[in-house]
Amino acid sequence: MSNTTTGQVIKCTAAVAWEAGKPLVMEEVEVAPPQAGEVRLKILFTSLCHTDVYFWEAKGQTPLFPRIFGHEAGGIVESVGEGVTHLTPGDHALLVFTGECGDCPHCMSEESNMCDLLRINTDRGVMINDNQSRFSIKGQPIHHFVGTSTFSEYTVVHAGCVAKINPDAPLDKVCILSCGICTGLGATINVAKPKPGSSVAIFGLGAVGLAAAEGARISGASRIIGVDLVSSRFELAKKFGVNEFVNPKDHNKPVQQVIAEMTNGGVDRAVECTGSIQAMISAFECVHDGWGVAVLVGVPNKDDAFKTHPMNLLNERTLKGTFYGNYKPRTDLPNVVEKYMKGELELEKFITHSIPFSEINKAFDYMLKGESIRCIIRMEE
């Protein structure tokens, strides 16, 4: 990258959400230089995740507009703020909605990736450093989204949310590792840890569930059972290793009972990717006693409560939760990219559409119609 823009305000195009549920508007925005501990990046490819759509619709949380959404992206570091040492201009990088400060108890622990400083905060629309936005239009501040705001040709993020990756990795593929794919993949590989030849039930076959199935395939599971209320999803799920399918609506008994009967007492592992409290209970109760492990990934409604009989735990079933697949962004993401580069992880099958930035609203249409797993948005044509 040229250093001619270092320290300068950059004018560029961003897709701005002015109101909940209304089409994004292409606007010229001013992007301020990075402050201490921050990085400014040129975004080359970004993709749309359901989380962007959820907060754009603003049906279940505090509306915050105008805002620049986007949190799955790959780009090139344009400039770095004071104190940033792990990145230099020209580095290829992925941006992540959560971070790794490297200094807090969570970052120091091998068992956690939940950074105290940079954990996701969906209500914050400003930078941590000074509670100010780095985006403006004619002097009006524009809110950030989960610290990334990748629906802009340039963005400023905290350096702890930027993972430097192999410059040979195609950013139009690996950008989808920034959120949903790693969440599902890691839930299986890092948390459920199925053994070769084992059985795994995946609840929910959206993008995260398909990534969880991909993790089961990579782990060598022999039976991967997809559980979903939409039977048409099974055909696509076969590409991700799912080889059996259960639709709870097709049975007059609880789905956990159906799965237990199919598997001689229960599956070895279950991964829940829907956010439905009933699916969470079913996922836990369908694992085999003695060694079964269930992992919860989906985010429930705030008033939900998990209810199961304590004997399910006393009979040596394990219940776990996960955040971003237990991946530490800066430490672990480069290794996930290498998995893809070696052919161990298949990303192309997650990408259903690719469109130019100017047509970004089409990506929302695809997702709302259920036609998209991941739509890549090309920032440059």
mmCIF file of C-alpha atoms in Angstrom:
data_model
loop_
_atom_site.group_PDB
_atom_site.id
_atom_site.type_symbol
_atom_site.label_atom_id
_atom_site.label_comp_id
_atom_site.label_asym_id
_atom_site.label_seq_id
_atom_site.Cartn_x
_atom_site.Cartn_y
_atom_site.Cartn_z
ATOM 1 C CA MET A 1 0.000 0.000 0.000
ATOM 2 C CA SER A 2 1.126 3.535 -0.686
ATOM 3 C CA ASN A 3 1.954 5.597 2.382
ATOM 4 C CA THR A 4 0.677 8.791 0.761
ATOM 5 C CA THR A 5 -2.610 8.476 2.674
ATOM 6 C CA THR A 6 -1.028 7.782 6.087
ATOM 7 C CA GLY A 7 -2.275 10.264 8.651
ATOM 8 C CA GLN A 8 -4.779 11.745 6.195
ATOM 9 C CA VAL A 9 -8.557 11.588 6.128
ATOM 10 C CA ILE A 10 -9.614 9.251 3.298
ATOM 11 C CA LYS A 11 -12.771 9.878 1.289
ATOM 12 C CA CYS A 12 -14.320 6.683 -0.026
ATOM 13 C CA THR A 13 -17.624 4.930 -0.708
ATOM 14 C CA ALA A 14 -19.565 3.151 2.011
ATOM 15 C CA ALA A 15 -22.982 1.487 2.102
ATOM 16 C CA VAL A 16 -24.810 3.344 4.878
ATOM 17 C CA ALA A 17 -27.916 2.103 6.673
ATOM 18 C CA TRP A 18 -29.906 5.221 7.522
ATOM 19 C CA GLU A 19 -33.008 3.451 8.848
ATOM 20 C CA ALA A 20 -33.979 -0.011 10.052
ATOM 21 C CA GLY A 21 -34.926 -2.347 7.224
ATOM 22 C CA LYS A 22 -34.432 0.258 4.495
ATOM 23 C CA PRO A 23 -32.020 -0.384 1.581
ATOM 24 C CA LEU A 24 -28.426 0.676 2.198
ATOM 25 C CA VAL A 25 -27.367 3.893 0.455
ATOM 26 C CA MET A 26 -24.002 4.308 -1.283
ATOM 27 C CA GLU A 27 -22.463 7.438 0.232
ATOM 28 C CA GLU A 28 -19.146 9.247 0.176
ATOM 29 C CA VAL A 29 -17.782 9.009 3.711
ATOM 30 C CA GLU A 30 -14.713 10.429 5.376
ATOM 31 C CA VAL A 31 -12.606 7.877 7.224
ATOM 32 C CA ALA A 32 -10.299 9.340 9.874
ATOM 33 C CA PRO A 33 -6.756 8.034 10.426
ATOM 34 C CA PRO A 34 -6.255 5.305 13.032
ATOM 35 C CA GLN A 35 -5.600 6.394 16.610
ATOM 36 C CA ALA A 36 -3.328 4.590 19.086
ATOM 37 C CA GLY A 37 -3.877 0.827 18.967
ATOM 38 C CA GLU A 38 -5.966 1.043 15.788
ATOM 39 C CA VAL A 39 -5.543 0.036 12.152
ATOM 40 C CA ARG A 40 -7.030 1.411 8.929
ATOM 41 C CA LEU A 41 -7.581 -1.129 6.184
ATOM 42 C CA LYS A 42 -8.634 -1.112 2.570
ATOM 43 C CA ILE A 43 -11.414 -3.692 2.271
ATOM 44 C CA LEU A 44 -11.192 -5.851 -0.853
ATOM 45 C CA PHE A 45 -13.876 -8.455 -0.171
ATOM 46 C CA THR A 46 -16.640 -8.650 2.404
ATOM 47 C CA SER A 47 -19.608 -10.969 2.859
ATOM 48 C CA LEU A 48 -23.036 -10.747 4.406
ATOM 49 C CA CYS A 49 -23.786 -12.670 7.600
ATOM 50 C CA HIS A 50 -27.221 -13.145 9.146
ATOM 51 C CA THR A 51 -26.084 -11.042 12.120
ATOM 52 C CA ASP A 52 -25.812 -7.999 9.827
ATOM 53 C CA VAL A 53 -29.379 -8.585 8.634
ATOM 54 C CA TYR A 54 -30.669 -9.091 12.183
ATOM 55 C CA PHE A 55 -29.304 -5.751 13.420
ATOM 56 C CA TRP A 56 -30.254 -3.975 10.183
ATOM 57 C CA GLU A 57 -33.867 -5.098 10.712
ATOM 58 C CA ALA A 58 -33.577 -3.930 14.367
ATOM 59 C CA LYS A 59 -36.533 -6.033 15.468
ATOM 60 C CA GLY A 60 -35.020 -7.443 18.633
ATOM 61 C CA GLN A 61 -32.497 -4.910 19.889
ATOM 62 C CA THR A 62 -31.713 -1.237 20.304
ATOM 63 C CA PRO A 63 -31.738 0.483 16.892
ATOM 64 C CA LEU A 64 -28.571 2.471 16.149
ATOM 65 C CA PHE A 65 -28.573 4.473 12.917
ATOM 66 C CA PRO A 66 -27.032 5.737 10.679
ATOM 67 C CA ARG A 67 -24.627 2.824 10.696
ATOM 68 C CA ILE A 68 -22.135 1.000 8.483
ATOM 69 C CA PHE A 69 -22.668 -2.741 8.841
ATOM 70 C CA GLY A 70 -20.423 -5.616 7.781
ATOM 71 C CA HIS A 71 -18.116 -7.832 9.826
ATOM 72 C CA GLU A 72 -16.813 -10.619 7.578
ATOM 73 C CA ALA A 73 -14.024 -9.262 5.410
ATOM 74 C CA GLY A 74 -10.515 -9.447 4.068
ATOM 75 C CA GLY A 75 -8.351 -6.497 3.184
ATOM 76 C CA ILE A 76 -4.948 -4.873 3.206
ATOM 77 C CA VAL A 77 -3.535 -2.752 6.019
ATOM 78 C CA GLU A 78 -3.270 0.878 4.836
ATOM 79 C CA SER A 79 -1.820 2.436 7.997
ATOM 80 C CA VAL A 80 -1.390 1.663 11.691
ATOM 81 C CA GLY A 81 -1.763 3.804 14.788
ATOM 82 C CA GLU A 82 0.716 4.368 17.561
ATOM 83 C CA GLY A 83 1.759 1.243 19.454
ATOM 84 C CA VAL A 84 0.648 -1.296 16.835
ATOM 85 C CA THR A 85 3.496 -3.756 16.316
ATOM 86 C CA HIS A 86 2.007 -6.949 14.847
ATOM 87 C CA LEU A 87 0.808 -5.267 11.646
ATOM 88 C CA THR A 88 2.444 -3.098 8.992
ATOM 89 C CA PRO A 89 1.064 -1.381 5.874
ATOM 90 C CA GLY A 90 0.638 -3.901 3.068
ATOM 91 C CA ASP A 91 -0.198 -6.856 5.313
ATOM 92 C CA HIS A 92 -3.117 -9.037 4.207
ATOM 93 C CA ALA A 93 -5.590 -9.492 7.022
ATOM 94 C CA LEU A 94 -8.993 -10.670 8.181
ATOM 95 C CA LEU A 95 -11.154 -8.473 10.410
ATOM 96 C CA VAL A 96 -13.049 -10.084 13.289
ATOM 97 C CA PHE A 97 -15.998 -8.881 15.411
ATOM 98 C CA THR A 98 -14.224 -10.086 18.544
ATOM 99 C CA GLY A 99 -10.588 -9.603 19.388
ATOM 100 C CA GLU A 100 -7.463 -10.632 21.174
ATOM 101 C CA CYS A 101 -5.781 -7.890 23.190
ATOM 102 C CA GLY A 102 -3.143 -10.352 24.374
ATOM 103 C CA ASP A 103 -2.997 -9.003 27.919
ATOM 104 C CA CYS A 104 -6.261 -9.825 29.758
ATOM 105 C CA PRO A 105 -6.853 -13.032 31.770
ATOM 106 C CA HIS A 106 -8.913 -14.542 28.939
ATOM 107 C CA CYS A 107 -6.208 -13.886 26.350
ATOM 108 C CA MET A 108 -3.549 -15.262 28.714
ATOM 109 C CA SER A 109 -5.576 -18.446 29.218
ATOM 110 C CA GLU A 110 -5.171 -21.339 26.785
ATOM 111 C CA GLU A 111 -8.773 -22.297 27.529
ATOM 112 C CA SER A 112 -10.560 -19.091 26.497
ATOM 113 C CA ASN A 113 -10.898 -16.756 23.533
ATOM 114 C CA MET A 114 -13.267 -14.295 25.236
ATOM 115 C CA CYS A 115 -11.081 -11.176 25.408
ATOM 116 C CA ASP A 116 -12.161 -8.828 28.219
ATOM 117 C CA LEU A 117 -11.390 -5.695 26.200
ATOM 118 C CA LEU A 118 -12.581 -6.673 22.724
ATOM 119 C CA ARG A 119 -15.470 -9.059 23.281
ATOM 120 C CA ILE A 120 -18.360 -8.329 20.926
ATOM 121 C CA ASN A 121 -20.516 -5.343 21.863
ATOM 122 C CA THR A 122 -23.426 -4.865 19.467
ATOM 123 C CA ASP A 123 -24.653 -1.663 21.131
ATOM 124 C CA ARG A 124 -21.388 0.244 20.803
ATOM 125 C CA GLY A 125 -21.172 2.402 17.684
ATOM 126 C CA VAL A 126 -17.855 4.094 18.447
ATOM 127 C CA MET A 127 -14.188 3.194 18.946
ATOM 128 C CA ILE A 128 -13.047 2.024 22.395
ATOM 129 C CA ASN A 129 -10.084 4.407 22.413
ATOM 130 C CA ASP A 130 -11.992 7.703 22.618
ATOM 131 C CA ASN A 131 -15.710 6.868 22.217
ATOM 132 C CA GLN A 132 -15.701 8.616 18.844
ATOM 133 C CA SER A 133 -16.584 7.374 15.359
ATOM 134 C CA ARG A 134 -13.950 7.281 12.623
ATOM 135 C CA PHE A 135 -16.676 7.688 9.964
ATOM 136 C CA SER A 136 -18.461 10.897 9.037
ATOM 137 C CA ILE A 137 -20.539 12.408 6.244
ATOM 138 C CA LYS A 138 -20.285 16.194 6.015
ATOM 139 C CA GLY A 139 -19.401 16.332 9.697
ATOM 140 C CA GLN A 140 -22.150 13.952 10.842
ATOM 141 C CA PRO A 141 -20.731 10.896 12.670
ATOM 142 C CA ILE A 142 -21.774 7.494 11.313
ATOM 143 C CA HIS A 143 -21.950 4.613 13.790
ATOM 144 C CA HIS A 144 -19.629 1.618 13.652
ATOM 145 C CA PHE A 145 -20.913 -1.971 13.869
ATOM 146 C CA VAL A 146 -19.232 -4.580 16.146
ATOM 147 C CA GLY A 147 -15.948 -2.747 15.731
ATOM 148 C CA THR A 148 -15.504 -3.669 12.054
ATOM 149 C CA SER A 149 -17.930 -1.871 9.632
ATOM 150 C CA THR A 150 -16.659 -3.593 6.502
ATOM 151 C CA PHE A 151 -19.332 -2.269 4.114
ATOM 152 C CA SER A 152 -16.923 0.577 3.386
ATOM 153 C CA GLU A 153 -13.937 0.756 1.050
ATOM 154 C CA TYR A 154 -11.835 1.771 4.062
ATOM 155 C CA THR A 155 -12.478 1.098 7.733
ATOM 156 C CA VAL A 156 -10.740 1.616 11.079
ATOM 157 C CA VAL A 157 -10.653 -1.175 13.667
ATOM 158 C CA HIS A 158 -8.876 -1.990 16.906
ATOM 159 C CA ALA A 159 -5.603 -3.769 16.087
ATOM 160 C CA GLY A 160 -6.603 -6.675 18.333
ATOM 161 C CA CYS A 161 -9.446 -7.474 15.929
ATOM 162 C CA VAL A 162 -7.137 -7.870 12.925
ATOM 163 C CA ALA A 163 -5.494 -11.196 12.065
ATOM 164 C CA LYS A 164 -2.504 -11.097 9.717
ATOM 165 C CA ILE A 165 -2.713 -13.970 7.219
ATOM 166 C CA ASN A 166 -0.790 -15.582 4.385
ATOM 167 C CA PRO A 167 -0.661 -13.019 1.532
ATOM 168 C CA ASP A 168 -1.133 -15.860 -0.980
ATOM 169 C CA ALA A 169 -4.548 -16.769 0.446
ATOM 170 C CA PRO A 170 -7.416 -15.619 -1.815
ATOM 171 C CA LEU A 171 -9.262 -12.960 0.177
ATOM 172 C CA ASP A 172 -12.464 -13.566 -1.789
ATOM 173 C CA LYS A 173 -12.628 -17.038 -0.204
ATOM 174 C CA VAL A 174 -11.020 -16.744 3.242
ATOM 175 C CA CYS A 175 -12.957 -13.580 4.163
ATOM 176 C CA ILE A 176 -15.889 -15.808 5.194
ATOM 177 C CA LEU A 177 -13.759 -17.168 8.074
ATOM 178 C CA SER A 178 -14.276 -13.891 9.953
ATOM 179 C CA CYS A 179 -17.501 -15.024 11.631
ATOM 180 C CA GLY A 180 -20.029 -17.788 10.929
ATOM 181 C CA ILE A 181 -17.842 -20.411 9.306
ATOM 182 C CA CYS A 182 -15.250 -20.379 12.110
ATOM 183 C CA THR A 183 -18.047 -20.360 14.687
ATOM 184 C CA GLY A 184 -19.511 -23.640 13.421
ATOM 185 C CA LEU A 185 -16.232 -25.240 12.406
ATOM 186 C CA GLY A 186 -14.578 -24.556 15.755
ATOM 187 C CA ALA A 187 -17.650 -25.630 17.729
ATOM 188 C CA THR A 188 -17.097 -29.114 16.356
ATOM 189 C CA ILE A 189 -13.303 -29.322 15.999
ATOM 190 C CA ASN A 190 -12.267 -27.364 19.110
ATOM 191 C CA VAL A 191 -15.134 -28.005 21.522
ATOM 192 C CA ALA A 192 -17.129 -31.143 20.632
ATOM 193 C CA LYS A 193 -13.941 -32.906 19.425
ATOM 194 C CA PRO A 194 -15.568 -35.942 17.786
ATOM 195 C CA LYS A 195 -13.325 -38.958 17.309
ATOM 196 C CA PRO A 196 -12.845 -40.642 13.919
ATOM 197 C CA GLY A 197 -15.723 -43.036 13.248
ATOM 198 C CA SER A 198 -18.044 -41.354 15.754
ATOM 199 C CA SER A 199 -21.595 -40.035 15.328
ATOM 200 C CA VAL A 200 -22.497 -36.335 15.374
ATOM 201 C CA ALA A 201 -25.913 -34.647 15.251
ATOM 202 C CA ILE A 202 -26.045 -31.101 13.860
ATOM 203 C CA PHE A 203 -29.128 -29.080 14.820
ATOM 204 C CA GLY A 204 -29.817 -26.389 12.205
ATOM 205 C CA LEU A 205 -28.388 -26.482 8.679
ATOM 206 C CA GLY A 206 -27.842 -22.793 8.014
ATOM 207 C CA ALA A 207 -24.344 -21.445 7.394
ATOM 208 C CA VAL A 208 -23.113 -22.103 10.943
ATOM 209 C CA GLY A 209 -24.625 -25.599 11.042
ATOM 210 C CA LEU A 210 -23.091 -26.488 7.681
ATOM 211 C CA ALA A 211 -19.732 -25.290 9.006
ATOM 212 C CA ALA A 212 -20.236 -27.499 12.075
ATOM 213 C CA ALA A 213 -20.939 -30.414 9.732
ATOM 214 C CA GLU A 214 -17.770 -29.564 7.801
ATOM 215 C CA GLY A 215 -15.910 -29.771 11.118
ATOM 216 C CA ALA A 216 -17.409 -33.219 11.752
ATOM 217 C CA ARG A 217 -16.374 -34.325 8.239
ATOM 218 C CA ILE A 218 -12.813 -33.066 8.774
ATOM 219 C CA SER A 219 -12.725 -34.858 12.150
ATOM 220 C CA GLY A 220 -13.605 -38.168 10.477
ATOM 221 C CA ALA A 221 -17.082 -38.699 11.940
ATOM 222 C CA SER A 222 -18.824 -41.579 10.179
ATOM 223 C CA ARG A 223 -22.439 -40.635 10.919
ATOM 224 C CA ILE A 224 -23.348 -36.955 10.575
ATOM 225 C CA ILE A 225 -27.049 -36.474 11.227
ATOM 226 C CA GLY A 226 -28.598 -33.188 10.136
ATOM 227 C CA VAL A 227 -31.632 -32.007 12.115
ATOM 228 C CA ASP A 228 -33.714 -29.250 10.536
ATOM 229 C CA LEU A 229 -37.354 -28.251 10.126
ATOM 230 C CA VAL A 230 -36.782 -27.620 6.394
ATOM 231 C CA SER A 231 -36.316 -30.927 4.575
ATOM 232 C CA SER A 232 -35.111 -29.223 1.377
ATOM 233 C CA ARG A 233 -31.869 -28.289 3.176
ATOM 234 C CA PHE A 234 -30.717 -31.894 3.306
ATOM 235 C CA GLU A 235 -29.609 -32.074 -0.327
ATOM 236 C CA LEU A 236 -27.184 -29.172 0.070
ATOM 237 C CA ALA A 237 -26.028 -30.475 3.455
ATOM 238 C CA LYS A 238 -24.730 -33.659 1.800
ATOM 239 C CA LYS A 239 -21.895 -31.556 0.332
ATOM 240 C CA PHE A 240 -20.741 -30.857 3.892
ATOM 241 C CA GLY A 241 -20.678 -34.483 5.002
ATOM 242 C CA VAL A 242 -24.233 -34.830 6.346
ATOM 243 C CA ASN A 243 -25.294 -38.383 5.503
ATOM 244 C CA GLU A 244 -28.554 -38.738 7.470
ATOM 245 C CA PHE A 245 -31.408 -36.317 8.038
ATOM 246 C CA VAL A 246 -34.177 -35.915 10.606
ATOM 247 C CA ASN A 247 -37.026 -33.419 10.383
ATOM 248 C CA PRO A 248 -38.648 -33.179 13.858
ATOM 249 C CA LYS A 249 -41.986 -32.390 12.173
ATOM 250 C CA ASP A 250 -42.023 -35.871 10.617
ATOM 251 C CA HIS A 251 -42.226 -37.602 14.002
ATOM 252 C CA ASN A 252 -44.782 -37.789 16.812
ATOM 253 C CA LYS A 253 -42.129 -38.141 19.524
ATOM 254 C CA PRO A 254 -39.349 -35.798 20.709
ATOM 255 C CA VAL A 255 -36.496 -35.647 18.221
ATOM 256 C CA GLN A 256 -33.979 -36.605 20.912
ATOM 257 C CA GLN A 257 -35.868 -39.884 21.299
ATOM 258 C CA VAL A 258 -35.823 -40.425 17.526
ATOM 259 C CA ILE A 259 -32.061 -39.885 17.416
ATOM 260 C CA ALA A 260 -31.444 -42.137 20.434
ATOM 261 C CA GLU A 261 -33.354 -44.944 18.698
ATOM 262 C CA MET A 262 -31.420 -44.400 15.441
ATOM 263 C CA THR A 263 -28.055 -44.560 17.201
ATOM 264 C CA ASN A 264 -28.468 -47.273 19.824
ATOM 265 C CA GLY A 265 -28.706 -44.919 22.781
ATOM 266 C CA GLY A 266 -27.611 -41.560 21.430
ATOM 267 C CA VAL A 267 -24.984 -39.794 19.348
ATOM 268 C CA ASP A 268 -21.427 -39.275 20.553
ATOM 269 C CA ARG A 269 -21.592 -35.526 19.922
ATOM 270 C CA ALA A 270 -24.288 -32.933 19.153
ATOM 271 C CA VAL A 271 -23.845 -29.334 18.006
ATOM 272 C CA GLU A 272 -26.794 -26.922 18.236
ATOM 273 C CA CYS A 273 -26.747 -24.024 15.754
ATOM 274 C CA THR A 274 -30.282 -22.582 15.785
ATOM 275 C CA GLY A 275 -30.757 -20.520 18.952
ATOM 276 C CA SER A 276 -34.014 -22.380 19.624
ATOM 277 C CA ILE A 277 -34.215 -23.343 23.277
ATOM 278 C CA GLN A 278 -36.071 -26.539 22.358
ATOM 279 C CA ALA A 279 -33.307 -27.482 19.922
ATOM 280 C CA MET A 280 -30.742 -26.872 22.675
ATOM 281 C CA ILE A 281 -32.566 -29.210 25.042
ATOM 282 C CA SER A 282 -32.955 -31.816 22.296
ATOM 283 C CA ALA A 283 -29.277 -31.582 21.375
ATOM 284 C CA PHE A 284 -28.232 -32.204 24.973
ATOM 285 C CA GLU A 285 -30.714 -34.997 25.583
ATOM 286 C CA CYS A 286 -29.841 -36.851 22.356
ATOM 287 C CA VAL A 287 -26.202 -37.533 23.268
ATOM 288 C CA HIS A 288 -25.192 -40.929 24.657
ATOM 289 C CA ASP A 289 -24.836 -41.328 28.404
ATOM 290 C CA GLY A 290 -21.336 -41.998 29.674
ATOM 291 C CA TRP A 291 -19.474 -39.986 27.054
ATOM 292 C CA GLY A 292 -21.837 -37.812 25.030
ATOM 293 C CA VAL A 293 -20.984 -34.120 24.579
ATOM 294 C CA ALA A 294 -23.419 -31.427 23.403
ATOM 295 C CA VAL A 295 -22.202 -27.996 22.326
ATOM 296 C CA LEU A 296 -24.482 -24.942 22.188
ATOM 297 C CA VAL A 297 -23.690 -22.356 19.503
ATOM 298 C CA GLY A 298 -26.976 -20.605 18.713
ATOM 299 C CA VAL A 299 -27.914 -17.440 20.622
ATOM 300 C CA PRO A 300 -31.254 -17.780 22.467
ATOM 301 C CA ASN A 301 -33.833 -15.103 23.157
ATOM 302 C CA LYS A 302 -32.996 -13.136 26.308
ATOM 303 C CA ASP A 303 -35.912 -14.562 28.315
ATOM 304 C CA ASP A 304 -35.259 -18.231 27.454
ATOM 305 C CA ALA A 305 -34.351 -20.752 30.149
ATOM 306 C CA PHE A 306 -32.706 -24.128 29.639
ATOM 307 C CA LYS A 307 -34.504 -26.963 31.439
ATOM 308 C CA THR A 308 -33.428 -30.608 31.652
ATOM 309 C CA HIS A 309 -33.457 -33.246 34.370
ATOM 310 C CA PRO A 310 -30.254 -33.250 36.463
ATOM 311 C CA MET A 311 -29.959 -37.011 35.896
ATOM 312 C CA ASN A 312 -28.997 -36.242 32.298
ATOM 313 C CA LEU A 313 -25.836 -34.665 33.695
ATOM 314 C CA LEU A 314 -25.317 -37.225 36.458
ATOM 315 C CA ASN A 315 -25.427 -39.931 33.779
ATOM 316 C CA GLU A 316 -22.210 -38.447 32.406
ATOM 317 C CA ARG A 317 -23.447 -36.313 29.557
ATOM 318 C CA THR A 318 -21.513 -33.077 29.083
ATOM 319 C CA LEU A 319 -23.006 -29.718 28.095
ATOM 320 C CA LYS A 320 -20.697 -27.020 26.705
ATOM 321 C CA GLY A 321 -21.030 -23.599 25.143
ATOM 322 C CA THR A 322 -18.776 -21.843 22.660
ATOM 323 C CA PHE A 323 -18.068 -18.365 21.351
ATOM 324 C CA TYR A 324 -16.582 -17.968 17.856
ATOM 325 C CA GLY A 325 -15.666 -21.654 17.856
ATOM 326 C CA ASN A 326 -13.120 -21.059 20.644
ATOM 327 C CA TYR A 327 -10.732 -19.511 18.103
ATOM 328 C CA LYS A 328 -8.454 -16.683 19.276
ATOM 329 C CA PRO A 329 -8.556 -14.358 16.236
ATOM 330 C CA ARG A 330 -4.922 -13.258 15.976
ATOM 331 C CA THR A 331 -3.408 -16.539 17.149
ATOM 332 C CA ASP A 332 -5.657 -19.112 15.473
ATOM 333 C CA LEU A 333 -7.140 -17.579 12.307
ATOM 334 C CA PRO A 334 -3.848 -17.739 10.337
ATOM 335 C CA ASN A 335 -3.795 -21.506 10.990
ATOM 336 C CA VAL A 336 -7.404 -21.934 9.789
ATOM 337 C CA VAL A 337 -6.434 -20.108 6.591
ATOM 338 C CA GLU A 338 -3.544 -22.564 6.178
ATOM 339 C CA LYS A 339 -6.007 -25.469 6.533
ATOM 340 C CA TYR A 340 -7.814 -24.053 3.518
ATOM 341 C CA MET A 341 -4.567 -23.508 1.612
ATOM 342 C CA LYS A 342 -3.632 -27.177 2.165
ATOM 343 C CA GLY A 343 -7.000 -28.380 0.878
ATOM 344 C CA GLU A 344 -8.134 -29.720 4.267
ATOM 345 C CA LEU A 345 -10.965 -27.190 4.566
ATOM 346 C CA GLU A 346 -13.323 -26.499 1.659
ATOM 347 C CA LEU A 347 -14.638 -22.927 1.550
ATOM 348 C CA GLU A 348 -15.920 -22.627 -2.012
ATOM 349 C CA LYS A 349 -19.039 -24.663 -1.279
ATOM 350 C CA PHE A 350 -20.174 -22.066 1.283
ATOM 351 C CA ILE A 351 -20.118 -19.279 -1.338
ATOM 352 C CA THR A 352 -23.393 -19.171 -3.254
ATOM 353 C CA HIS A 353 -23.220 -15.668 -4.791
ATOM 354 C CA SER A 354 -20.722 -12.973 -5.728
ATOM 355 C CA ILE A 355 -21.769 -9.397 -6.510
ATOM 356 C CA PRO A 356 -20.171 -5.952 -6.926
ATOM 357 C CA PHE A 357 -20.289 -3.523 -3.993
ATOM 358 C CA SER A 358 -22.704 -1.258 -5.884
ATOM 359 C CA GLU A 359 -25.324 -4.049 -5.725
ATOM 360 C CA ILE A 360 -24.942 -4.829 -2.015
ATOM 361 C CA ASN A 361 -28.689 -4.702 -1.396
ATOM 362 C CA LYS A 362 -29.031 -7.836 -3.541
ATOM 363 C CA ALA A 363 -27.068 -9.709 -0.866
ATOM 364 C CA PHE A 364 -29.747 -8.796 1.684
ATOM 365 C CA ASP A 365 -32.458 -9.979 -0.724
ATOM 366 C CA TYR A 366 -30.720 -13.332 -1.243
ATOM 367 C CA MET A 367 -30.419 -13.922 2.486
ATOM 368 C CA LEU A 368 -33.960 -12.824 3.307
ATOM 369 C CA LYS A 369 -35.263 -15.259 0.657
ATOM 370 C CA GLY A 370 -33.133 -18.074 2.072
ATOM 371 C CA GLU A 371 -31.181 -18.386 -1.182
ATOM 372 C CA SER A 372 -27.733 -17.577 0.194
ATOM 373 C CA ILE A 373 -25.221 -19.252 2.482
ATOM 374 C CA ARG A 374 -22.570 -16.625 1.859
ATOM 375 C CA CYS A 375 -22.629 -13.825 -0.724
ATOM 376 C CA ILE A 376 -19.224 -12.310 -1.507
ATOM 377 C CA ILE A 377 -19.254 -8.558 -2.113
ATOM 378 C CA ARG A 378 -16.456 -7.364 -4.361
ATOM 379 C CA MET A 379 -15.332 -3.888 -3.306
ATOM 380 C CA GLU A 380 -13.392 -3.260 -6.515
ATOM 381 C CA GLU A 381 -14.525 -4.022 -10.038
#
